Short mmCIF file of C-alpha atoms in Angstrom, two decimals:
data_model
loop_
_atom_site.label_atom_id
_atom_site.label_comp_id
_atom_site.label_asym_id
_atom_site.label_seq_id
_atom_site.Cartn_x
_atom_site.Cartn_y
_atom_site.Cartn_z
CA MET A 1 102.84 136.05 130.54
CA MET A 2 104.16 132.58 130.34
CA ASN A 3 107.11 131.57 132.58
CA ARG A 4 108.57 128.92 131.40
CA GLN A 5 112.04 128.69 129.59
CA ARG A 6 112.90 128.50 125.94
CA PRO A 7 115.70 128.52 123.77
CA GLN A 8 116.76 132.38 122.84
CA ARG A 9 117.56 132.04 118.89
CA GLY A 10 120.49 134.00 119.42
CA GLU A 11 122.54 131.07 121.16
CA LEU A 12 120.86 128.77 118.43
CA ALA A 13 122.60 127.56 115.10
CA PRO A 14 120.08 128.20 112.56
CA LEU A 15 117.57 125.04 112.16
CA ILE A 16 117.41 124.67 108.50
CA ASP A 17 119.81 126.41 106.19
CA ALA A 18 118.61 128.43 103.65
CA ASP A 19 118.13 126.06 100.21
CA LEU A 20 116.07 123.63 102.35
CA GLU A 21 114.10 126.11 104.07
CA CYS A 22 113.09 127.36 100.66
CA ALA A 23 112.12 123.54 99.95
CA ILE A 24 110.10 123.14 102.00
CA ALA A 25 107.90 126.26 102.39
CA HIS A 26 107.60 125.87 98.42
CA GLY A 27 107.65 121.77 98.09
CA SER A 28 104.18 121.21 98.51
CA SER A 29 100.77 122.42 97.22
CA THR A 30 99.34 123.89 99.98
CA ASP A 31 98.44 127.66 99.58
CA SER A 32 96.54 128.62 102.68
CA LEU A 33 99.70 130.00 104.58
CA SER A 34 100.65 131.91 101.41
CA SER A 35 97.43 133.51 101.69
CA MET A 36 97.65 134.14 105.54
CA ALA A 37 101.58 135.51 104.90
CA SER A 38 100.68 138.08 102.11
CA GLU A 39 97.44 138.71 104.29
CA ALA A 40 99.90 139.67 107.05
CA CYS A 41 102.21 141.38 104.68
CA ASP A 42 99.30 144.16 104.07
CA GLU A 43 98.60 144.27 107.81
CA ASP A 44 100.09 142.27 110.55
CA TYR A 45 97.38 141.66 113.38
CA PHE A 46 99.78 138.96 114.92
CA GLU A 47 101.62 141.90 116.27
CA PHE A 48 99.06 143.18 118.87
CA LEU A 49 99.32 139.36 120.10
CA PRO A 50 101.85 138.61 122.92
CA PRO A 51 104.49 135.89 121.59
CA GLU A 52 102.81 133.02 123.84
CA ILE A 53 99.60 133.54 122.09
CA ILE A 54 101.11 133.03 118.58
CA LEU A 55 103.41 130.33 119.48
CA LYS A 56 99.88 128.15 120.48
CA ILE A 57 98.80 129.20 117.34
CA MET A 58 101.93 127.77 115.51
CA SER A 59 101.89 125.06 117.62
CA PHE A 60 99.49 123.81 115.05
CA LEU A 61 101.01 124.40 112.00
CA ASP A 62 103.06 121.26 110.11
CA VAL A 63 106.86 121.90 108.68
CA VAL A 64 106.25 123.53 105.55
CA SER A 65 103.72 125.70 107.21
CA LEU A 66 106.25 126.60 109.86
CA CYS A 67 109.06 126.93 106.94
CA ARG A 68 106.61 129.58 105.10
CA CYS A 69 105.62 131.63 107.88
CA ALA A 70 109.39 132.19 108.95
CA GLN A 71 109.69 134.26 105.15
CA VAL A 72 107.24 136.42 106.04
CA SER A 73 109.34 138.83 108.87
CA LYS A 74 112.50 138.18 111.52
CA SER A 75 109.75 138.61 113.70
CA TRP A 76 107.73 135.94 112.34
CA LYS A 77 110.72 133.74 111.52
CA THR A 78 111.79 133.78 115.60
CA LEU A 79 108.58 132.80 116.55
CA ALA A 80 107.91 129.74 113.73
CA LEU A 81 111.40 128.94 114.20
CA ASP A 82 111.09 128.45 118.22
CA GLY A 83 111.61 124.28 119.60
CA SER A 84 108.68 124.50 120.94
CA ASN A 85 106.90 124.13 118.24
CA TRP A 86 108.68 121.49 116.48
CA LYS A 87 108.04 118.66 118.89
CA HIS A 88 106.75 116.34 116.03
CA VAL A 89 109.26 116.36 113.07
CA ALA A 90 108.84 114.18 109.83
CA LEU A 91 111.47 114.75 106.92
CA PHE A 92 111.13 111.98 104.55
CA ASN A 93 109.23 114.26 102.35
CA PHE A 94 112.95 116.04 102.40
CA GLN A 95 114.98 112.83 102.85
CA VAL A 96 117.26 113.26 99.30
CA VAL A 97 118.66 117.32 100.77
CA VAL A 98 118.60 116.09 104.34
CA THR A 99 122.12 115.80 105.90
CA ASP A 100 123.67 116.26 109.06
CA GLU A 101 123.86 119.56 109.47
CA ILE A 102 120.29 119.91 108.92
CA VAL A 103 119.90 117.20 111.81
CA GLU A 104 122.24 118.71 113.85
CA GLY A 105 120.76 122.41 113.28
CA LEU A 106 117.42 120.58 114.26
CA ALA A 107 118.80 119.18 117.75
CA GLN A 108 120.47 122.47 118.67
CA ARG A 109 117.55 124.56 118.18
CA CYS A 110 114.84 122.10 119.51
CA LEU A 111 116.42 121.10 122.33
CA GLY A 112 114.41 119.36 125.16
CA PHE A 113 111.58 120.00 123.10
CA LEU A 114 111.61 117.75 120.74
CA ARG A 115 108.93 114.60 121.03
CA VAL A 116 109.13 112.85 117.68
CA LEU A 117 111.89 112.60 114.68
CA ASN A 118 110.88 110.38 111.49
CA LEU A 119 114.14 110.55 109.70
CA ASP A 120 112.70 107.76 107.56
CA GLY A 121 115.12 107.11 104.19
CA CYS A 122 117.79 110.22 104.61
CA ARG A 123 120.51 107.89 103.74
CA SER A 124 122.77 110.80 103.64
CA VAL A 125 122.35 111.36 107.65
CA LYS A 126 125.28 109.83 109.43
CA ASN A 127 126.38 108.75 112.87
CA GLN A 128 127.96 111.85 113.86
CA ALA A 129 124.00 113.81 113.79
CA ILE A 130 122.18 111.02 115.53
CA MET A 131 124.64 110.92 118.32
CA LEU A 132 124.18 114.74 118.63
CA LEU A 133 120.73 114.50 118.65
CA ALA A 134 120.16 111.86 121.28
CA LYS A 135 122.52 114.39 123.70
CA ARG A 136 120.47 117.67 123.08
CA CYS A 137 117.27 115.96 123.00
CA ASN A 138 117.18 113.43 125.53
CA LEU A 139 113.72 113.91 126.00
CA ILE A 140 112.87 112.34 122.61
CA GLU A 141 109.98 109.90 122.43
CA GLU A 142 109.66 108.25 118.93
CA LEU A 143 112.78 107.23 116.40
CA THR A 144 112.94 106.57 112.92
CA LEU A 145 116.12 105.53 112.12
CA LYS A 146 114.37 103.24 109.63
CA GLY A 147 116.88 103.50 105.43
CA CYS A 148 119.52 105.53 107.30
CA SER A 149 122.15 103.62 105.47
CA GLU A 150 125.11 105.57 107.30
CA VAL A 151 123.81 104.66 110.72
CA SER A 152 125.40 102.00 112.80
CA ASP A 153 125.69 100.79 116.14
CA ARG A 154 127.54 103.17 117.03
CA ALA A 155 124.48 106.06 117.26
CA ILE A 156 122.87 103.76 118.87
CA LYS A 157 124.50 103.32 122.01
CA TYR A 158 124.39 107.16 122.25
CA VAL A 159 120.76 106.80 121.73
CA CYS A 160 120.05 103.81 124.21
CA GLN A 161 122.08 106.10 126.62
CA ASN A 162 120.73 109.64 126.28
CA CYS A 163 117.16 108.94 125.78
CA PRO A 164 115.26 107.46 128.61
CA SER A 165 111.90 108.46 127.69
CA LEU A 166 112.25 106.89 123.97
CA ARG A 167 108.70 104.63 123.11
CA LEU A 168 109.30 104.04 119.74
CA LEU A 169 112.39 103.34 117.45
CA ASP A 170 112.81 102.22 113.72
CA VAL A 171 115.98 101.07 112.69
CA SER A 172 114.35 98.84 109.45
CA GLU A 173 116.02 98.61 106.27
CA GLY A 174 119.29 100.55 106.59
CA PRO A 175 120.81 101.21 110.00
CA VAL A 176 123.90 98.80 109.79
CA ILE A 177 122.33 96.90 113.29
CA THR A 178 124.56 94.21 114.99
CA ASP A 179 125.04 91.74 117.98
CA GLN A 180 126.55 94.96 119.55
CA GLY A 181 124.11 97.40 118.99
CA CYS A 182 121.29 95.14 120.00
CA GLY A 183 123.03 95.07 123.54
CA PHE A 184 122.44 98.70 124.13
CA ILE A 185 118.47 98.41 123.03
CA GLY A 186 118.16 95.62 125.54
CA ASN A 187 120.54 97.19 128.51
CA GLY A 188 119.03 100.71 128.10
CA GLN A 189 115.33 100.88 126.86
CA HIS A 190 112.93 99.46 129.26
CA THR A 191 110.71 101.98 128.33
CA LEU A 192 110.43 100.97 124.49
CA ARG A 193 107.05 99.92 123.83
CA HIS A 194 107.46 99.61 119.88
CA LEU A 195 110.34 98.16 118.03
CA TYR A 196 110.68 98.21 114.45
CA MET A 197 113.61 95.76 113.17
CA SER A 198 112.72 94.20 109.55
CA TRP A 199 115.53 92.98 107.21
CA CYS A 200 118.47 93.66 110.55
CA ASN A 201 120.27 90.49 108.68
CA ASP A 202 123.56 90.82 110.36
CA VAL A 203 121.98 90.76 114.03
CA THR A 204 122.05 86.95 115.13
CA SER A 205 119.48 84.50 117.41
CA ALA A 206 121.74 85.34 119.99
CA GLY A 207 121.41 89.78 119.82
CA PHE A 208 117.70 89.37 119.39
CA GLN A 209 117.63 87.51 122.42
CA ARG A 210 119.01 90.53 124.53
CA VAL A 211 116.77 92.96 122.46
CA PHE A 212 113.85 90.75 124.39
CA SER A 213 115.80 89.75 127.56
CA GLY A 214 115.99 93.47 128.39
CA CYS A 215 112.84 95.22 126.98
CA ARG A 216 110.03 93.51 128.67
CA ASN A 217 107.10 96.40 127.85
CA LEU A 218 106.88 95.66 124.27
CA GLN A 219 103.96 96.04 122.72
CA THR A 220 105.09 96.36 119.08
CA VAL A 221 107.85 94.16 117.28
CA ASN A 222 108.36 94.28 113.57
CA LEU A 223 111.19 91.81 112.54
CA MET A 224 110.04 91.13 108.69
CA GLY A 225 112.48 89.48 107.02
CA CYS A 226 115.21 88.93 109.63
CA SER A 227 117.08 85.65 108.64
CA GLN A 228 118.74 84.92 111.72
CA VAL A 229 114.94 84.57 114.09
CA ASP A 230 114.26 81.44 115.01
CA ASP A 231 112.37 79.57 117.65
CA VAL A 232 114.40 80.58 119.95
CA VAL A 233 113.83 84.09 119.50
CA LEU A 234 110.00 83.62 119.78
CA LYS A 235 110.49 81.67 123.16
CA THR A 236 112.57 84.95 124.40
CA ILE A 237 109.02 87.29 123.54
CA GLY A 238 106.56 84.25 124.82
CA THR A 239 108.76 84.89 128.27
CA ARG A 240 109.59 88.20 128.59
CA CYS A 241 107.09 90.40 126.71
CA PRO A 242 103.61 89.25 128.24
CA GLN A 243 102.12 92.66 126.92
CA LEU A 244 102.87 91.95 123.22
CA GLN A 245 100.05 92.99 121.02
CA ARG A 246 101.65 93.19 117.83
CA LEU A 247 103.83 90.76 116.15
CA ASN A 248 105.58 90.37 112.30
CA VAL A 249 108.11 87.83 111.67
CA ALA A 250 106.46 87.32 108.13
CA CYS A 251 109.51 85.93 105.71
CA CYS A 252 111.79 84.62 109.10
CA ILE A 253 112.21 81.11 107.70
CA ALA A 254 114.07 79.39 110.84
CA VAL A 255 110.05 79.82 112.47
CA THR A 256 108.92 76.27 113.24
CA ASN A 257 105.16 75.04 115.21
CA ARG A 258 107.75 74.85 117.97
CA GLY A 259 108.32 78.80 118.35
CA VAL A 260 104.78 79.95 117.23
CA ALA A 261 104.07 77.31 120.24
CA ASP A 262 106.30 78.96 122.66
CA LEU A 263 105.54 82.20 122.25
CA THR A 264 101.90 82.13 122.04
CA ASN A 265 101.67 80.33 125.49
CA GLY A 266 103.23 83.83 126.59
CA CYS A 267 102.19 86.54 124.47
CA HIS A 268 98.35 86.13 125.70
CA ALA A 269 97.75 89.66 124.62
CA LEU A 270 98.06 89.56 121.15
CA GLU A 271 96.06 91.31 118.70
CA CYS A 272 98.16 91.24 115.24
CA LEU A 273 100.34 88.35 114.29
CA CYS A 274 102.30 87.93 111.04
CA LEU A 275 103.82 84.66 109.81
CA SER A 276 103.47 85.01 106.59
CA GLN A 277 105.79 83.16 104.06
CA CYS A 278 107.19 81.21 107.93
CA GLY A 279 106.65 78.00 105.45
CA ASN A 280 107.21 75.60 108.31
CA ILE A 281 104.92 75.81 110.34
CA SER A 282 101.17 73.57 109.84
CA ASN A 283 98.23 73.12 111.46
CA ARG A 284 99.80 73.02 115.36
CA SER A 285 100.64 76.70 114.97
CA LEU A 286 97.03 77.48 114.19
CA ARG A 287 95.83 74.96 117.08
CA ALA A 288 98.32 77.05 119.45
CA ILE A 289 97.32 80.38 118.30
CA GLY A 290 93.23 79.29 118.41
CA ARG A 291 94.44 78.48 121.97
CA ASN A 292 96.36 81.01 123.74
CA CYS A 293 95.32 84.32 121.50
CA PRO A 294 91.76 84.78 121.98
CA ARG A 295 92.07 88.33 121.41
CA LEU A 296 93.73 87.91 118.09
CA ARG A 297 91.63 90.54 115.37
CA THR A 298 94.34 90.29 112.98
CA LEU A 299 96.77 87.06 111.02
CA GLU A 300 98.54 87.03 108.08
CA VAL A 301 99.58 83.55 106.97
CA ALA A 302 100.01 83.86 103.55
CA GLU A 303 102.20 81.59 101.38
CA CYS A 304 101.85 78.51 104.34
CA THR A 305 101.41 76.32 102.29
CA HIS A 306 100.98 73.81 105.26
CA LEU A 307 97.62 75.16 106.07
CA GLY A 308 94.62 73.18 106.19
CA ASP A 309 91.52 73.08 107.19
CA ASP A 310 91.77 71.37 110.81
CA GLY A 311 94.03 74.31 112.20
CA PHE A 312 91.61 77.21 111.05
CA ILE A 313 88.02 75.24 112.07
CA THR A 314 90.19 75.48 115.31
CA LEU A 315 91.35 79.16 115.11
CA SER A 316 87.75 79.97 114.73
CA GLU A 317 85.97 78.21 117.39
CA ASN A 318 88.35 80.51 119.84
CA CYS A 319 89.62 83.73 118.28
CA HIS A 320 85.70 85.04 117.73
CA ASN A 321 87.16 88.83 117.38
CA LEU A 322 88.99 88.00 114.05
CA THR A 323 88.60 90.78 111.92
CA HIS A 324 91.40 90.75 108.60
CA MET A 325 92.75 87.61 107.81
CA ASP A 326 94.81 86.67 104.72
CA LEU A 327 95.15 83.19 103.85
CA GLU A 328 96.75 83.57 100.68
CA GLU A 329 98.59 80.64 98.82
CA CYS A 330 97.36 78.03 101.63
CA SER A 331 96.14 75.34 99.07
CA LEU A 332 95.16 73.12 100.95
CA ILE A 333 92.04 74.48 102.24
CA THR A 334 88.58 73.94 101.26
CA ASP A 335 85.08 74.95 101.65
CA ALA A 336 85.32 73.71 105.20
CA THR A 337 87.07 76.46 105.98
CA LEU A 338 84.77 79.07 104.67
CA ARG A 339 81.72 77.29 106.39
CA ALA A 340 84.02 77.55 110.11
CA PHE A 341 84.25 81.33 109.16
CA ALA A 342 80.91 82.02 108.53
CA ALA A 343 79.58 80.51 112.18
CA ASN A 344 82.51 81.51 114.28
CA CYS A 345 83.65 85.08 113.00
CA PRO A 346 81.37 87.68 113.17
CA ARG A 347 83.39 90.57 113.11
CA LEU A 348 85.37 89.65 109.90
CA GLU A 349 85.97 92.87 107.50
CA GLN A 350 88.88 91.32 105.41
CA LEU A 351 89.14 87.94 103.63
CA THR A 352 92.12 86.97 101.09
CA LEU A 353 91.96 84.26 99.45
CA SER A 354 93.39 84.02 96.73
CA TYR A 355 95.54 81.00 94.99
CA CYS A 356 93.49 78.85 97.32
CA HIS A 357 92.58 76.19 94.51
CA GLN A 358 90.13 74.80 96.41
CA ILE A 359 87.25 76.97 96.88
CA THR A 360 84.04 76.35 95.47
CA ASN A 361 81.01 78.62 94.51
CA GLU A 362 79.18 76.55 97.15
CA GLY A 363 81.66 77.96 99.90
CA ILE A 364 81.27 81.33 98.85
CA ALA A 365 77.90 80.94 99.19
CA VAL A 366 77.72 79.50 103.01
CA PHE A 367 79.76 82.42 103.36
CA ALA A 368 77.92 84.97 102.01
CA ASP A 369 74.98 84.59 103.66
CA SER A 370 76.42 84.96 107.04
CA SER A 371 75.68 87.90 109.23
CA CYS A 372 79.29 88.56 109.48
CA ALA A 373 79.15 88.89 105.05
CA ALA A 374 75.99 90.79 105.20
CA ALA A 375 77.64 93.45 108.22
CA HIS A 376 80.81 93.61 108.12
CA VAL A 377 82.87 92.62 105.50
CA HIS A 378 83.71 95.00 102.83
CA VAL A 379 87.21 93.74 100.92
CA LEU A 380 87.34 89.95 99.51
CA GLU A 381 90.22 88.95 97.73
CA LEU A 382 89.20 85.52 95.76
CA ASP A 383 92.14 85.88 92.80
CA ASN A 384 92.81 82.93 90.92
CA CYS A 385 90.43 80.56 92.09
CA PRO A 386 89.89 78.68 89.45
CA HIS A 387 86.52 76.55 90.11
CA LEU A 388 84.53 80.52 91.26
CA THR A 389 82.00 80.68 88.34
CA ASP A 390 79.39 83.41 87.41
CA GLU A 391 77.44 81.74 90.27
CA CYS A 392 79.75 83.08 93.06
CA LEU A 393 78.93 86.83 91.85
CA ASP A 394 75.10 85.87 92.68
CA SER A 395 76.33 85.13 96.50
CA PHE A 396 77.80 89.38 96.19
CA ALA A 397 74.62 91.31 96.09
CA ASP A 398 73.58 90.32 99.03
CA MET A 399 76.85 91.38 100.87
CA GLY A 400 76.00 94.88 102.25
CA SER A 401 79.03 96.33 103.62
CA LEU A 402 81.13 94.31 100.64
CA VAL A 403 83.33 97.22 98.91
CA ARG A 404 85.85 95.75 97.01
CA VAL A 405 86.34 92.22 95.03
CA GLU A 406 89.08 90.85 93.89
CA LEU A 407 88.90 88.20 91.29
CA TYR A 408 91.74 88.61 89.26
CA ASP A 409 92.75 85.15 87.15
CA CYS A 410 89.30 83.65 87.59
CA HIS A 411 88.79 82.39 84.36
CA GLN A 412 85.29 80.39 84.59
CA ILE A 413 83.67 84.43 85.47
CA SER A 414 82.56 86.42 82.10
CA GLN A 415 82.11 89.66 81.80
CA GLN A 416 78.88 89.64 81.31
CA ALA A 417 78.07 88.67 84.96
CA VAL A 418 80.94 91.48 85.91
CA GLU A 419 78.73 93.82 84.73
CA ARG A 420 75.38 92.45 86.11
CA LEU A 421 76.72 92.44 89.67
CA GLN A 422 77.98 95.82 89.04
CA GLY A 423 74.51 97.06 87.36
CA GLU A 424 73.18 95.68 90.96
CA ARG A 425 75.73 97.08 93.44
CA ARG A 426 76.91 100.33 91.87
CA ASP A 427 78.97 100.94 94.88
CA VAL A 428 81.42 97.60 95.11
CA VAL A 429 84.08 97.96 92.99
CA VAL A 430 85.14 94.67 90.98
CA HIS A 431 89.17 94.23 89.98
CA ILE A 432 89.10 91.98 87.05
CA TYR A 433 90.91 91.58 83.79
CA PHE A 434 89.35 90.43 80.49
CA PRO A 435 91.91 89.70 77.66
CA PRO A 436 90.97 91.55 74.39
CA ALA A 437 89.03 89.90 71.74
CA VAL A 438 91.51 88.38 68.98
CA LEU A 439 91.63 90.27 65.59
CA PRO A 440 90.72 88.64 62.68
CA GLU A 441 93.85 87.90 60.86
CA THR A 442 94.80 89.75 57.62
CA SER A 443 94.76 87.80 54.87
CA ALA A 444 98.25 87.22 52.59
CA THR A 445 97.35 89.36 49.34
CA GLY A 446 96.44 92.06 52.07
CA ARG A 447 98.78 95.70 52.09
CA ARG A 448 101.95 95.01 54.21
CA ARG A 449 103.00 97.10 56.74
CA ARG A 450 106.28 98.25 57.64
CA CYS A 451 108.06 99.52 60.63
CA ARG A 452 108.43 103.52 60.88
CA CYS A 453 111.89 103.40 62.12
CA CYS A 454 113.95 101.02 59.93
CA ARG A 455 110.86 99.42 56.68
CA CYS A 456 110.94 96.52 57.82
CA VAL A 457 108.32 93.98 56.96
CA ILE A 458 106.26 93.94 59.75
CA LEU A 459 104.81 90.24 59.65
#
């Protein structure tokens, strides 16, 4: 028998109300637990097992399955709703019906067992419920409040003061976080490893600086769409967060070459960097990344229209671990960039060159003939590259790992060439659109067609 103390059912409020329990229990198409429950009703083999063994079995079940078990019998309900089974709770699929009362009941039942809670999109949840959760479930390690528009700095304060083990915090797209909330995060969350704050537009540059001055062990940061992230914020990250591996500052229009240089001077462990729609950066940023980030694996610079061949050549010569690159609308690059990738990026798996108008068949042929293209590249996106013709499709036949090609709006590629490629490589999916053939015009003496609704003549 196990000696650990666990909350007794009689001492706790219900985890969820009857309506939500039924919604969860019957809201999934999975029927494995239904058959288990049906069999148990005929002959309950579980009654011969000690509770600790049953709890261990139930610990492998998801939320839906646990709620189904809770409807089998009183004894099953006691065990299924035991706090030890609710260490990881994701309520995204039930966001419409998740209210403060449900979160408070969850907190009262789970207590110190809860480690991961995902409330993504639960817009009815307010500060009071999160504050109670932070007090009762103070060992929580991952908390997702994305889209919780009724949550504000007040709740963040309680989370930061009461949850010393928090490793992941997501306050993206909804919670009303200001500089005050950033101060709470920076002062109290030294264990934080992953922080998601995308589209937090009420936070100023000073607020972000407070966060990164205090959270020095961050490995993942998402600041996508935060309009007040600037070069000073990137410098603070570079100075204070040397362990950073993943950073997303897409759509942060105030970022310039200076900020990228300061960031990469301190964050040499970067593996994933997204700078898409940072329109003020140029080749200087690519040279700084290549010089300081040799571990880089993913680079996204879509719609950074000032980037050209010189920057990407320098980047490829220093970052040999690149696997994913998004260069959409980097319209200055030419076949020279493709030749550099072919020579220097042996691990490349996915490459996006959509709207790179200067790419030609020759560049594609050189790239396709490289060792990386033959062994690793599985996705190639070439939408709206007007110089590509049927000739480039011949190059794809020898790319052994290729599984998908995007060719929308490549008007010089014919349907016959695509069909020929698909005949040779049935494992390759080609996405392309061919307009339907123009229907012949009806003669003037032909029968007039009338609208079925108003009977007017259709010309």
